[in-house]
Structures are given as C-alpha cells and as structure tokens.
GROMACS .gro file of C-alpha atoms in nm:
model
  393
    1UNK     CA    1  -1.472   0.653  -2.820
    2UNK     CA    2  -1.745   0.926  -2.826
    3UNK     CA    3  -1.787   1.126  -3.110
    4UNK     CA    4  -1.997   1.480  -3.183
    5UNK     CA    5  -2.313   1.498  -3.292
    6UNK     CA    6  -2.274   1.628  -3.628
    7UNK     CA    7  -2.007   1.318  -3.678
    8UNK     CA    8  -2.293   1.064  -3.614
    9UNK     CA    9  -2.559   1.243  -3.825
   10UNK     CA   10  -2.340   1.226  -4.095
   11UNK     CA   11  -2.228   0.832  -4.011
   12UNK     CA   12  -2.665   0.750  -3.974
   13UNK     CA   13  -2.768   0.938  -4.301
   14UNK     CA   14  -2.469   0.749  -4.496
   15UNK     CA   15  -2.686   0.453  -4.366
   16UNK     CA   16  -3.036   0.589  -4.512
   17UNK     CA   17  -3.153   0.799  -4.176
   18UNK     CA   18  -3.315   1.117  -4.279
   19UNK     CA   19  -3.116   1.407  -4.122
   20UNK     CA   20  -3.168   1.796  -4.121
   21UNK     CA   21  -2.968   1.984  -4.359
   22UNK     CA   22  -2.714   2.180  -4.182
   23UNK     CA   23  -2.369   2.283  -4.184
   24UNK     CA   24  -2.031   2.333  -3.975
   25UNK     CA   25  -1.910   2.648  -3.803
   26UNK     CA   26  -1.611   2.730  -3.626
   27UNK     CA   27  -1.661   3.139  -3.583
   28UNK     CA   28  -1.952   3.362  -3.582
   29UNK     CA   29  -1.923   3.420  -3.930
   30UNK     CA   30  -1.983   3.107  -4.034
   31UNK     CA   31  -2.231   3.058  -3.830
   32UNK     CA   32  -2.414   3.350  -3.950
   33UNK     CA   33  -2.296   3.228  -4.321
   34UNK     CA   34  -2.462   2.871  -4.252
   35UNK     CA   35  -2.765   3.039  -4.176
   36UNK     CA   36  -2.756   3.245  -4.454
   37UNK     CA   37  -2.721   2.868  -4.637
   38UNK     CA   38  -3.019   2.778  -4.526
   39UNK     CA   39  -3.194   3.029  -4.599
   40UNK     CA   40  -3.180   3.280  -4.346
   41UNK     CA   41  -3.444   3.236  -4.133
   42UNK     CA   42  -3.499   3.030  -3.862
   43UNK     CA   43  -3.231   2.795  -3.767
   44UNK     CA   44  -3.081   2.569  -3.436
   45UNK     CA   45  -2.748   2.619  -3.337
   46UNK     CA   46  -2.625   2.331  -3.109
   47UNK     CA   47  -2.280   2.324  -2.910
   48UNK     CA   48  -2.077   2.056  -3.042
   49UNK     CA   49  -1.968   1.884  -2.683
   50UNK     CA   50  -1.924   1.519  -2.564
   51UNK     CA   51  -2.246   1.542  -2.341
   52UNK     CA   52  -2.592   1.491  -2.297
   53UNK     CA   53  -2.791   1.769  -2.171
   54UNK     CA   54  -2.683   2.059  -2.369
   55UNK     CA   55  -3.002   2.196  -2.447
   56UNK     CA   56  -3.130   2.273  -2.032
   57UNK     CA   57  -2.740   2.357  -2.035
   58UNK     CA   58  -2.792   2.660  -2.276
   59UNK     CA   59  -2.574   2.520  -2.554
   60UNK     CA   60  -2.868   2.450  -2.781
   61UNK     CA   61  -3.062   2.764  -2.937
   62UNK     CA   62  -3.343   2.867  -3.206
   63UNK     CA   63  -3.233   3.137  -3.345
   64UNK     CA   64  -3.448   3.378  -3.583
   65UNK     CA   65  -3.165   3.532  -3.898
   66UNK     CA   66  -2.836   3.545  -3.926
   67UNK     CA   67  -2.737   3.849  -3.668
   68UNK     CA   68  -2.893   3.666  -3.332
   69UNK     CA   69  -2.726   3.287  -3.521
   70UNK     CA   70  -2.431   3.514  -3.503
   71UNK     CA   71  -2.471   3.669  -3.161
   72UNK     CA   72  -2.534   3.338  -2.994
   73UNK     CA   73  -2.208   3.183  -3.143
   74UNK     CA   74  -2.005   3.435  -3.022
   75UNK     CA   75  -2.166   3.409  -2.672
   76UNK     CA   76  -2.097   2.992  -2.692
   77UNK     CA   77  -1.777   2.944  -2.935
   78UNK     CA   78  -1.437   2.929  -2.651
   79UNK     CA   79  -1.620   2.889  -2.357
   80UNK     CA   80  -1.694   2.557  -2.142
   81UNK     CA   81  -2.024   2.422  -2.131
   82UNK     CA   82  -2.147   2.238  -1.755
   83UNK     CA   83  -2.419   1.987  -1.823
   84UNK     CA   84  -2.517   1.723  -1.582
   85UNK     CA   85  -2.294   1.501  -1.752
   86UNK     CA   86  -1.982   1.676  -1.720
   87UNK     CA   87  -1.755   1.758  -1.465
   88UNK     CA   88  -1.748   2.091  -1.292
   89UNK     CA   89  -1.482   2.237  -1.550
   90UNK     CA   90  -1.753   2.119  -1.866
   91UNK     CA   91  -1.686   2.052  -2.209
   92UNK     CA   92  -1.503   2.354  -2.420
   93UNK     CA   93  -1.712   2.421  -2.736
   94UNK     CA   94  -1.500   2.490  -3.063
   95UNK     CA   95  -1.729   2.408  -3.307
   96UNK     CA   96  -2.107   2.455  -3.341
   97UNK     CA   97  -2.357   2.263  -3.591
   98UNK     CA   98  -2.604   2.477  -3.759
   99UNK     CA   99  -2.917   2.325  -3.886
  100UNK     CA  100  -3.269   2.369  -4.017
  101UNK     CA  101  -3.530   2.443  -3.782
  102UNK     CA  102  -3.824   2.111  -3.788
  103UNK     CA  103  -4.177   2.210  -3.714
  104UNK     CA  104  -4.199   1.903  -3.466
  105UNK     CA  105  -4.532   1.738  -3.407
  106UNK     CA  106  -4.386   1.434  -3.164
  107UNK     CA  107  -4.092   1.268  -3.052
  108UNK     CA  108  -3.934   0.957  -3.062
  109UNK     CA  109  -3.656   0.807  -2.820
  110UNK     CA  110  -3.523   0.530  -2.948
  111UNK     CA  111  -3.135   0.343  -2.848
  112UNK     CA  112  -2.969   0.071  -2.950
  113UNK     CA  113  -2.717  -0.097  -2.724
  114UNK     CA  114  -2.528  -0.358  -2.623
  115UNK     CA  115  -2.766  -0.620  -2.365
  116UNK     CA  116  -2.506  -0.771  -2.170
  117UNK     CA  117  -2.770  -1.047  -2.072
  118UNK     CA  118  -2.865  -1.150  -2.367
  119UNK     CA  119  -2.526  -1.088  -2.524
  120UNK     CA  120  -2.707  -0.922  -2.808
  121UNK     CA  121  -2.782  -0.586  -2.945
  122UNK     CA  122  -3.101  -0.460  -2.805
  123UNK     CA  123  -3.335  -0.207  -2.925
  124UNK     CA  124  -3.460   0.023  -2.661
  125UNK     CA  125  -3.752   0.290  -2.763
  126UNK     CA  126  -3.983   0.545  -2.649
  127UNK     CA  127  -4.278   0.773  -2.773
  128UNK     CA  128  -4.186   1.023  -2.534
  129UNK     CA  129  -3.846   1.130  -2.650
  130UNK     CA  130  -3.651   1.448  -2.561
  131UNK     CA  131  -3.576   1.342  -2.249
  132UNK     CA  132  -3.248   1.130  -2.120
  133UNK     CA  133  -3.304   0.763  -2.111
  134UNK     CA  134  -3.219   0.760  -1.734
  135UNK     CA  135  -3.519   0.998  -1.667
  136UNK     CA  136  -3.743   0.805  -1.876
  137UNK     CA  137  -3.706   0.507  -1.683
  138UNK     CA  138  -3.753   0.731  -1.355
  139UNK     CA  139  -4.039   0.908  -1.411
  140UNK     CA  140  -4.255   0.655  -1.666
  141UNK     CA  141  -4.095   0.308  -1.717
  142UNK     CA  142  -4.392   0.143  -1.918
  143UNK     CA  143  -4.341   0.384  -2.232
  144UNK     CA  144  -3.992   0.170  -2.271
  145UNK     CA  145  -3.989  -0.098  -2.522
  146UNK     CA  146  -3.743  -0.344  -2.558
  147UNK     CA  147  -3.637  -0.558  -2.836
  148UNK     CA  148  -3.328  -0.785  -2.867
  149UNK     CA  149  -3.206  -0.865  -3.215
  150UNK     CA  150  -3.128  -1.247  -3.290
  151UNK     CA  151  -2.761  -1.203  -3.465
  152UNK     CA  152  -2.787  -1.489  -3.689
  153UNK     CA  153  -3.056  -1.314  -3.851
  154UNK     CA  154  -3.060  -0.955  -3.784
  155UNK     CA  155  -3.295  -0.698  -3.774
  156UNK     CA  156  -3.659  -0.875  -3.928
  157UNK     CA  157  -3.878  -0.629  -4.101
  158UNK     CA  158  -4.134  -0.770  -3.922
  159UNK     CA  159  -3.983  -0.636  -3.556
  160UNK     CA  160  -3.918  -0.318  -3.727
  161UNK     CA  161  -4.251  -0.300  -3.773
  162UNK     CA  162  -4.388  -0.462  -3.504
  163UNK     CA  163  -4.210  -0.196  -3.271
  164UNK     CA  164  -4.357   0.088  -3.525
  165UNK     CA  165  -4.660  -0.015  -3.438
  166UNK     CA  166  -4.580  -0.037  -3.072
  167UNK     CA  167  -4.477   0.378  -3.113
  168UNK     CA  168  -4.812   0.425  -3.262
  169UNK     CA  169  -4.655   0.528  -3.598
  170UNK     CA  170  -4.922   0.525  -3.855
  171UNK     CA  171  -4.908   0.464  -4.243
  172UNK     CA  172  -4.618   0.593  -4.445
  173UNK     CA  173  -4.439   0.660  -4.091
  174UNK     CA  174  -4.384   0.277  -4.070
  175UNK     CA  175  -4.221   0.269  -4.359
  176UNK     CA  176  -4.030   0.518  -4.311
  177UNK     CA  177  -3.928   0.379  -3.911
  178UNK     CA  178  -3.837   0.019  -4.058
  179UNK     CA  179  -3.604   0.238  -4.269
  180UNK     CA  180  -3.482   0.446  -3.992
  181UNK     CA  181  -3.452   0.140  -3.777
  182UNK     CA  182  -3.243  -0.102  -3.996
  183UNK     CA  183  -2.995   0.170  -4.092
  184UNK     CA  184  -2.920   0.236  -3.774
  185UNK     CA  185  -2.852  -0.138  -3.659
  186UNK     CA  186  -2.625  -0.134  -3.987
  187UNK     CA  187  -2.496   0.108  -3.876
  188UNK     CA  188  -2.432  -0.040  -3.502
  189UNK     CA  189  -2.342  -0.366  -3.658
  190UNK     CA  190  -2.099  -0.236  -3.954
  191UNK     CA  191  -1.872   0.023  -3.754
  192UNK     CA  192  -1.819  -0.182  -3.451
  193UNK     CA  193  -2.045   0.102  -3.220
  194UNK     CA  194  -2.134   0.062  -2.845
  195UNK     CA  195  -2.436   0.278  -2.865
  196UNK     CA  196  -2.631   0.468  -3.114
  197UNK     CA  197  -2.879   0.694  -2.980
  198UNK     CA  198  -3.149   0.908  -3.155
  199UNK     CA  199  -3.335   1.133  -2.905
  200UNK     CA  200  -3.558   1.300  -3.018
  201UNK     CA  201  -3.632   1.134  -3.351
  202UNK     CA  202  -3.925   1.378  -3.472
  203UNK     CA  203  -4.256   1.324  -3.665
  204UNK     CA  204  -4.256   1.646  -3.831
  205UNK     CA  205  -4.600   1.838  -3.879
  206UNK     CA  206  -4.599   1.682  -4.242
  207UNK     CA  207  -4.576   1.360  -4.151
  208UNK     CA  208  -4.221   1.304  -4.202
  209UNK     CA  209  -3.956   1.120  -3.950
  210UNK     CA  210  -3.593   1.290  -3.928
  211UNK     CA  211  -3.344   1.227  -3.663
  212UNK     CA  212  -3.309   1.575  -3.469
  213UNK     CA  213  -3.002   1.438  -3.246
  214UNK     CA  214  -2.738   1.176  -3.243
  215UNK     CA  215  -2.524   1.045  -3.064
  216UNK     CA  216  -2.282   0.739  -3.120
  217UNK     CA  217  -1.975   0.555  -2.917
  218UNK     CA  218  -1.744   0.277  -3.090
  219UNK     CA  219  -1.513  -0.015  -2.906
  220UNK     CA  220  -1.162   0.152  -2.931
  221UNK     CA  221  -1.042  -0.203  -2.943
  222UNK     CA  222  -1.221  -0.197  -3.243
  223UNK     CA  223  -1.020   0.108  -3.400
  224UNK     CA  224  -0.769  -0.066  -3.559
  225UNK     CA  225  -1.025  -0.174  -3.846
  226UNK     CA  226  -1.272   0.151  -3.832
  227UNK     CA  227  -0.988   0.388  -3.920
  228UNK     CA  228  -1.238   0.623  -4.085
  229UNK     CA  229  -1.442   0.702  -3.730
  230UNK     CA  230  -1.087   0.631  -3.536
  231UNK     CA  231  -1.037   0.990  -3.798
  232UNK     CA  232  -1.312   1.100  -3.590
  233UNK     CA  233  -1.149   1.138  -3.272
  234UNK     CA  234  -1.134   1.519  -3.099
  235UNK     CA  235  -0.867   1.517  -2.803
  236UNK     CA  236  -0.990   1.873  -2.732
  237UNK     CA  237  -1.313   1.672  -2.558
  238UNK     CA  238  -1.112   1.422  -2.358
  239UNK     CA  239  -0.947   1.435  -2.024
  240UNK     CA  240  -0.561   1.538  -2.119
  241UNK     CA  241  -0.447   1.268  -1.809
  242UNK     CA  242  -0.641   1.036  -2.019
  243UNK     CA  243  -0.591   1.104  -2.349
  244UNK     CA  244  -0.176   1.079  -2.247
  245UNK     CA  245  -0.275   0.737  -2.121
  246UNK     CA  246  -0.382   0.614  -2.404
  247UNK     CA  247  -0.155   0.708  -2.631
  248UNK     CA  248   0.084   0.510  -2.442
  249UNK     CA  249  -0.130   0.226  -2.406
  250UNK     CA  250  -0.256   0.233  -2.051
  251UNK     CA  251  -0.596   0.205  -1.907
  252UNK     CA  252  -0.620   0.509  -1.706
  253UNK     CA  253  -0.954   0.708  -1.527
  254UNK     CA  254  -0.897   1.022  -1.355
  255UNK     CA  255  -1.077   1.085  -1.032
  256UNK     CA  256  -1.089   1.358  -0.767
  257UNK     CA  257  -0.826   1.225  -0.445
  258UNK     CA  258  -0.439   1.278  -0.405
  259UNK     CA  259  -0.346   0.933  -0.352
  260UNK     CA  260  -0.188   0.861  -0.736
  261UNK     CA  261  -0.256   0.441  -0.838
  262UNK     CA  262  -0.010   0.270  -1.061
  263UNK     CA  263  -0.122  -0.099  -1.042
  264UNK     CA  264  -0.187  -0.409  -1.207
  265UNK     CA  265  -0.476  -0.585  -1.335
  266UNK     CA  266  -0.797  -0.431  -1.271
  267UNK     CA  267  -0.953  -0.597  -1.002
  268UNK     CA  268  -0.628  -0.544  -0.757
  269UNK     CA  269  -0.694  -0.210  -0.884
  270UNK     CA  270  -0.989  -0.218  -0.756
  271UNK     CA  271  -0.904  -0.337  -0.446
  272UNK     CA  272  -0.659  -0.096  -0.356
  273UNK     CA  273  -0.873   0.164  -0.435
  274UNK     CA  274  -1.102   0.029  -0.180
  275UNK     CA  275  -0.846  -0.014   0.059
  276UNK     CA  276  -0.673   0.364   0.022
  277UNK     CA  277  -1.052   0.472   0.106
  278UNK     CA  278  -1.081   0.209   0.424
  279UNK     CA  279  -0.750   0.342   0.515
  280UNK     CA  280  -0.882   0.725   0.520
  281UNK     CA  281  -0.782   0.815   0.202
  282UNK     CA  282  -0.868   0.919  -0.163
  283UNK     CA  283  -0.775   0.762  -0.528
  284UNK     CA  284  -0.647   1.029  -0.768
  285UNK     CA  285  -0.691   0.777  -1.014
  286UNK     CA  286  -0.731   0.404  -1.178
  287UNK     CA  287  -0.399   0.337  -1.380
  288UNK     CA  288  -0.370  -0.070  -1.499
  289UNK     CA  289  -0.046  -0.109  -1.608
  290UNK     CA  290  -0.088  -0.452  -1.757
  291UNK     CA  291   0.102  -0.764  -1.817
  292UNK     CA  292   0.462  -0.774  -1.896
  293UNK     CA  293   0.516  -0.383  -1.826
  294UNK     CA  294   0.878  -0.325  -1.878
  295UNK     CA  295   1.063  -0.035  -1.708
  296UNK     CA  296   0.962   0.210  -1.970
  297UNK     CA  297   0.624   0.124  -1.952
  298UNK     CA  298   0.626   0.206  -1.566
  299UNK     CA  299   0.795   0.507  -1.665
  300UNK     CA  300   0.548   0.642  -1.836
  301UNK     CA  301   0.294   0.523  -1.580
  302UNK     CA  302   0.460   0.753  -1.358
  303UNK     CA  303   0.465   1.050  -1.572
  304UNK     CA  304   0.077   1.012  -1.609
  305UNK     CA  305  -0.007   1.000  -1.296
  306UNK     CA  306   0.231   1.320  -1.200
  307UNK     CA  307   0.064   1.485  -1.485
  308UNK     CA  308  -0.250   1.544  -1.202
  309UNK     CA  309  -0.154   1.812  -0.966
  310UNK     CA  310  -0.353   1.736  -0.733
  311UNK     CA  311  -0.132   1.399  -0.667
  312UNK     CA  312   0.081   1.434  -0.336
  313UNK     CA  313   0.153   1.077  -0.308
  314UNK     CA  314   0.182   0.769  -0.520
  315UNK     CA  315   0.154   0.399  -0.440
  316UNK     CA  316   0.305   0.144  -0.647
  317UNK     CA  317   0.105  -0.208  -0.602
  318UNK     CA  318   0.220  -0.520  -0.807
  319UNK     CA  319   0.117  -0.883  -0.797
  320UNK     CA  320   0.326  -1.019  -1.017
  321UNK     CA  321   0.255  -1.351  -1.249
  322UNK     CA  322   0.296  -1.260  -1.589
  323UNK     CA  323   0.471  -0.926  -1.517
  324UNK     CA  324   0.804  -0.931  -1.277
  325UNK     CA  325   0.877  -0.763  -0.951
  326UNK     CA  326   1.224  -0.653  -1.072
  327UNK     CA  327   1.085  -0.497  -1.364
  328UNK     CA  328   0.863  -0.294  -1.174
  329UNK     CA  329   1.130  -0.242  -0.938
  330UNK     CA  330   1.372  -0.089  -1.227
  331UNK     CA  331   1.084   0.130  -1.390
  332UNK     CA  332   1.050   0.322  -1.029
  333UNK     CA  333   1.413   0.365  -1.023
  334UNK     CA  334   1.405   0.483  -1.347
  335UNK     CA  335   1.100   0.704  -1.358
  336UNK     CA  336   1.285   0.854  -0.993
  337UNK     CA  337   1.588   0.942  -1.241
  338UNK     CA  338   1.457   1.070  -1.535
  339UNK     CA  339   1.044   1.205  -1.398
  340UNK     CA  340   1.204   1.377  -1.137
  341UNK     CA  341   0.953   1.248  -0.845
  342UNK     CA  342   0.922   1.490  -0.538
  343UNK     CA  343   0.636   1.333  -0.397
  344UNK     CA  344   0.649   0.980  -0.143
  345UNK     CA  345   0.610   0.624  -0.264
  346UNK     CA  346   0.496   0.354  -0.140
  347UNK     CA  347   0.566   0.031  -0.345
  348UNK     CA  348   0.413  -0.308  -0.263
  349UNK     CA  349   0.573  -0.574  -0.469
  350UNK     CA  350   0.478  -0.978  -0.450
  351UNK     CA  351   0.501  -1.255  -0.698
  352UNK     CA  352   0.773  -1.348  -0.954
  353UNK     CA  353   1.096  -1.188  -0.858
  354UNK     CA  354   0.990  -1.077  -0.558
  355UNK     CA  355   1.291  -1.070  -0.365
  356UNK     CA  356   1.534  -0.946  -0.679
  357UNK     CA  357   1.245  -0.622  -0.682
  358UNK     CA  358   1.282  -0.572  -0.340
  359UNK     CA  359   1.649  -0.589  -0.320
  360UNK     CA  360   1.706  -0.330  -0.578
  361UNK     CA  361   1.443  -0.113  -0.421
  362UNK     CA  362   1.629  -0.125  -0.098
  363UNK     CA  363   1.969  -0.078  -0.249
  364UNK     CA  364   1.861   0.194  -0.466
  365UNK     CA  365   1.891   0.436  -0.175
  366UNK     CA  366   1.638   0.588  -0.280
  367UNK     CA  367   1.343   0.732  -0.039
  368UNK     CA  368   1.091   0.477  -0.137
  369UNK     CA  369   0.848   0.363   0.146
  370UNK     CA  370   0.820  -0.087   0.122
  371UNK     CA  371   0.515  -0.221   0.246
  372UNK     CA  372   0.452  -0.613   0.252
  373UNK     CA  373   0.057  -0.617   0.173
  374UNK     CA  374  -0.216  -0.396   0.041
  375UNK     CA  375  -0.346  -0.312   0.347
  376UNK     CA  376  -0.009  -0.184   0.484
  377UNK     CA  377   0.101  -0.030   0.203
  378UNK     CA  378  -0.228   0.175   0.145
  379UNK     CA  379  -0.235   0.280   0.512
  380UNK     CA  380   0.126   0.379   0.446
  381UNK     CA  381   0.001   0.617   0.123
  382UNK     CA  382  -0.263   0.769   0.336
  383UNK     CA  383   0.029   0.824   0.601
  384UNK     CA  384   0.245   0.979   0.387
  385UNK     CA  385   0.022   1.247   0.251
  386UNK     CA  386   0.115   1.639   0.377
  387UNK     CA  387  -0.219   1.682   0.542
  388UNK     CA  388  -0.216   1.369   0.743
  389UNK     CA  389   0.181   1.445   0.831
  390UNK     CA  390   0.089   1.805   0.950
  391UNK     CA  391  -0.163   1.670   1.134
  392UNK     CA  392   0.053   1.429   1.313
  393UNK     CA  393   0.262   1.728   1.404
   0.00000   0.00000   0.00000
C-alpha cells in the first residue's frame, strides 16, 4: 500500500527525520492560507499523487506569496496529473502539501528496501539525488552505494557512518545522517514498510540535512497490525477494478486487453495469460481467485472483472486441488443469474470434481463455451471475441 507524501513525512519525522514545516490544503484558500502560515513568502506547493515524477510533470511549483500559491492550486486541485509513472488517465490531485522553501546546497538519494538476495533490508544511496533511482543506475551506476543491514543486529552506528562518509558528508552532517539514517530503518523495521525512499534529502546552504521528499509503501498483509498507516489508505489514488478486488479479498491487476481472467493460483494465471497472447489475444486482467473459492466468491470474481468495459469475453480456468470443480461450476451459474453476463465464456475445469463441474455446466443450459485444456480453451476466448467473429464473417 502506497501512501502520499505528506503521510510519510509525517511517519519519518515521528522517527527523528528533520522535515520542512508545511501544511495541508484541499482548496485555493488554504493553500494561499498555508502560505500565509509560513510566512508568506516563498513556498513549494507539491501535488499530492501516488507517483514519482511529479515535479518534470508540472505538479510541483515554487511559488513567490500567497496570490501565485493560490493561482497554481487552482490550476492543479481536480485535475489528473500524467507522470511517467502513471497510466495515460494519471493520478487525480485532491489535496496539495504546502511547505517551506530550502535554500538547497546538494542532494542526497538515499532508499531502503527489501534485498531479495540477501533476504535483508538494504540501504541503497546516492550523492546525486533528485533524480529516480532507475535513472541513476542508467546514466552513472558507481555513485550507488549499497549496504545490507545484518537483522540480528540492526543498523551499527558505525555503517551509518561509514556510508556518511562514503556521501562525503562532513562534520556535524554525520551526525546528523546517522540520525537520519537509523530513524528511517526504524521506521522500515517498526511499521512493516516495503520501501522508504528520501530523494532528494538536502544539505541546506547552512549546513543542515532535511528530507525534501518521501515516499513510503507497507506489506498489506501486514495491515492487520499497522492499523494506524492501514488509516492511511486513499481509494481516490487506486484503480476502482482494484480497489473492488480487494475489498473482497482477491488478487486482482488490471491491464489493457478484452479477454477478462478469472483463475486460480498465480502461476496458471500466468500461464493462461501467456497462452490468450500465443493464441492472438489480449488479458484484460490477472484475477487469482484462490483456494477453496466458494460460489460467492466466484461471484464476485465475476462482477470484478465485468466492472472493466473494455471486457468482451471472459475465460474461466480452474485446476482444482484444494478448490472444487463443482464449486466453480455453481459460482458461474450463479454469477450468470444474479451479474447478468452478456458477454461469452469459456470455462476450463480439471481436478477434484471434475466431472460433477462439468455436468452441471452442461445441464445448466446455459451458453457457456467447455474447453478440455488451456490451450483450447484460450484459443476458444480469442475466438469468441466480436472482432475476431466479424472477421470470420
């Protein structure tokens, strides 16, 4: 689970990272009204958004008073904001952070993240911040450091300032970056995060280090015991297909074909994914239904899936061993009674129960298309589409 940037300031400086002062605002008033707060001169407006990039995007500003802090919000607050890490529709931007303006000297990337290797939180830091970590490691590799973080005994002070050192901090700034450092793998460590980000941390013209963005992501399996950041949550920045998913318990990406997935266990997933695109087609989606799905549950797999418009056909593909064919076989029945389903499907059913799913999907009388193995049943999908029918014709 993402959340903005204002969310993880406010998480890092709990910790003892040195922040900007800066406040909320939700209108052009209180934009202009923060700035007033803070004195009413300079000041940075930033788009609150679940994305990178916002500043080349034109979501990020300097703005000089109150009148241009209100002008810009105006311009930003209700529309969508395209980055390079969005899709084509962007981000909408309801809220903007307003903050003090830093008279920046340098900057400092500097990550932490889980090494999948090592199976331990690594450190990952640059003195040439401000840019995205992928570019970094494009255009000038060397300036990375790495540093993974022994979990029986956490963060030393001497790596903190070994790798202080290793940014060419001087003096009271390594002080102040062993602060900055262990308060944010606390802070990683604590609340259950994926990532924690700081880019750019500045050295300010006085000497000073303070954390000009954040950005952090926590395990949602994880939620359950973090109900504070689980608080933290905006649906507004999530994919609705998604977000519906969830909240019924199903792992569910939305992509950009018509060929709608309900399936189980992610690698068959996978796999028929690959196969719908060997057959000629395209996946609307990755939707995991899990183990033991009753009828309900494929229900309400259906009625995510038909929740894209773009979907003009689904396929159904179960290998059952903990889950059961005639389960599966009951929730398309059911979801064809109560979603209303206009569209074909194609079901592929093997494994426990087998033949009791496939005799109630053939005595359903219902127009469902039965297909033996993946690779018949995804040619079938791709069949079944209108374009490739009118074609046909």
């Amino acid at each position: 689970m993402d959340i903005h940037e204002h969310q993880a300031k406010e998480i890092l400086a709990s910790f003892g990272v040195p922040v900007p002062s800066g406040g909320l605002a939700f209108s052009p008033e209180q934009a202009a009204f923060r700035c007033r707060e803070l004195g009413g001169g300079r000041c940075v407006v930033k788009a609150q958004v679940h994305s990178g990039g916002r500043g080349a995007a034109g979501g990020v500003k300097l703005c000089n008073g109150e009148e241009e802090t209100r002008e810009f919000a105006a311009r930003l607050l209700g529309t969508s904001l395209v980055t390079k890490q969005t899709t084509a529709q962007g981000k909408r931007i309801d809220r903007l952070w307003v903050e003090e303006a830093s008279r920046i000297a340098r900057e400092i990337y500097l990550g932490f993240v889980l090494d999948r290797k090592s199976e331990r939180i690594m450190i990952v830091a640059s003195g040439h911040g401000g840019m995205e970590i992928e570019d970094l490691a494009e255009s000038d590799p060397d300036s990375l450091i790495r540093m993974v973080i022994d979990p029986a005994v956490g963060l030393a002070e001497y790596q903190a300032r070994e790798l202080a050192f290793r940014l060419g901090l001087e003096g009271k700034q390594i002080v102040q970056m062993v602060t900055v450092l262990r308060a944010c793998y606390r802070a990683y460590r604590d609340l259950d995060a994926m990532m924690v980000e700081i880019n750019p941390l500045v050295v300010c013209e006085d000497g000073s280090l303070v954390a000009l963005d954040a950005k952090m992501s926590f395990d949602t399996n994880a939620l359950f015991r973090r109900p504070t950041v689980g608080a933290m949550r905006d649906p507004g920045q999530e994919d609705p297909r998604e977000s519906f998913a969830a909240d019924h318990g199903l792992a569910y990406v939305g992509l950009d074909g018509d060929i709608g997935c309900i399936i189980n266990g992610a690698g068959l997933a996978m796999a028929s994914m690959d196969m719908i695109q060997l057959a000629g087609g395209e996946p609307a989606n990755f939707l995991d239904i899990g183990g033991g799905a009753s009828p309900e549950r494929v229900c309400q797999a259906f009625r995510t899936v038909l929740s894209d418009r773009n979907v003009s056909v689904i396929l159904v593909n179960i290998f059952a061993g903990i889950n059961r064919c005639d389960w599966i076989a009951n929730g398309v029945i059911q979801a064809y009674r109560e979603v209303g389903i206009e569209i074909p499907v194609v079901v592929r059913l093997s494994g426990t129960n087998v033949e009791a799913g496939r005799k109630l999907i053939r005595e359903s009388g219902l127009p469902i298309i039965s297909a033996d193995t993946l690779a018949e049943a995804a040619e079938a999908a791709v069949a079944a589409r209108p374009s490739t029918a009118a074609a046909a014709e």
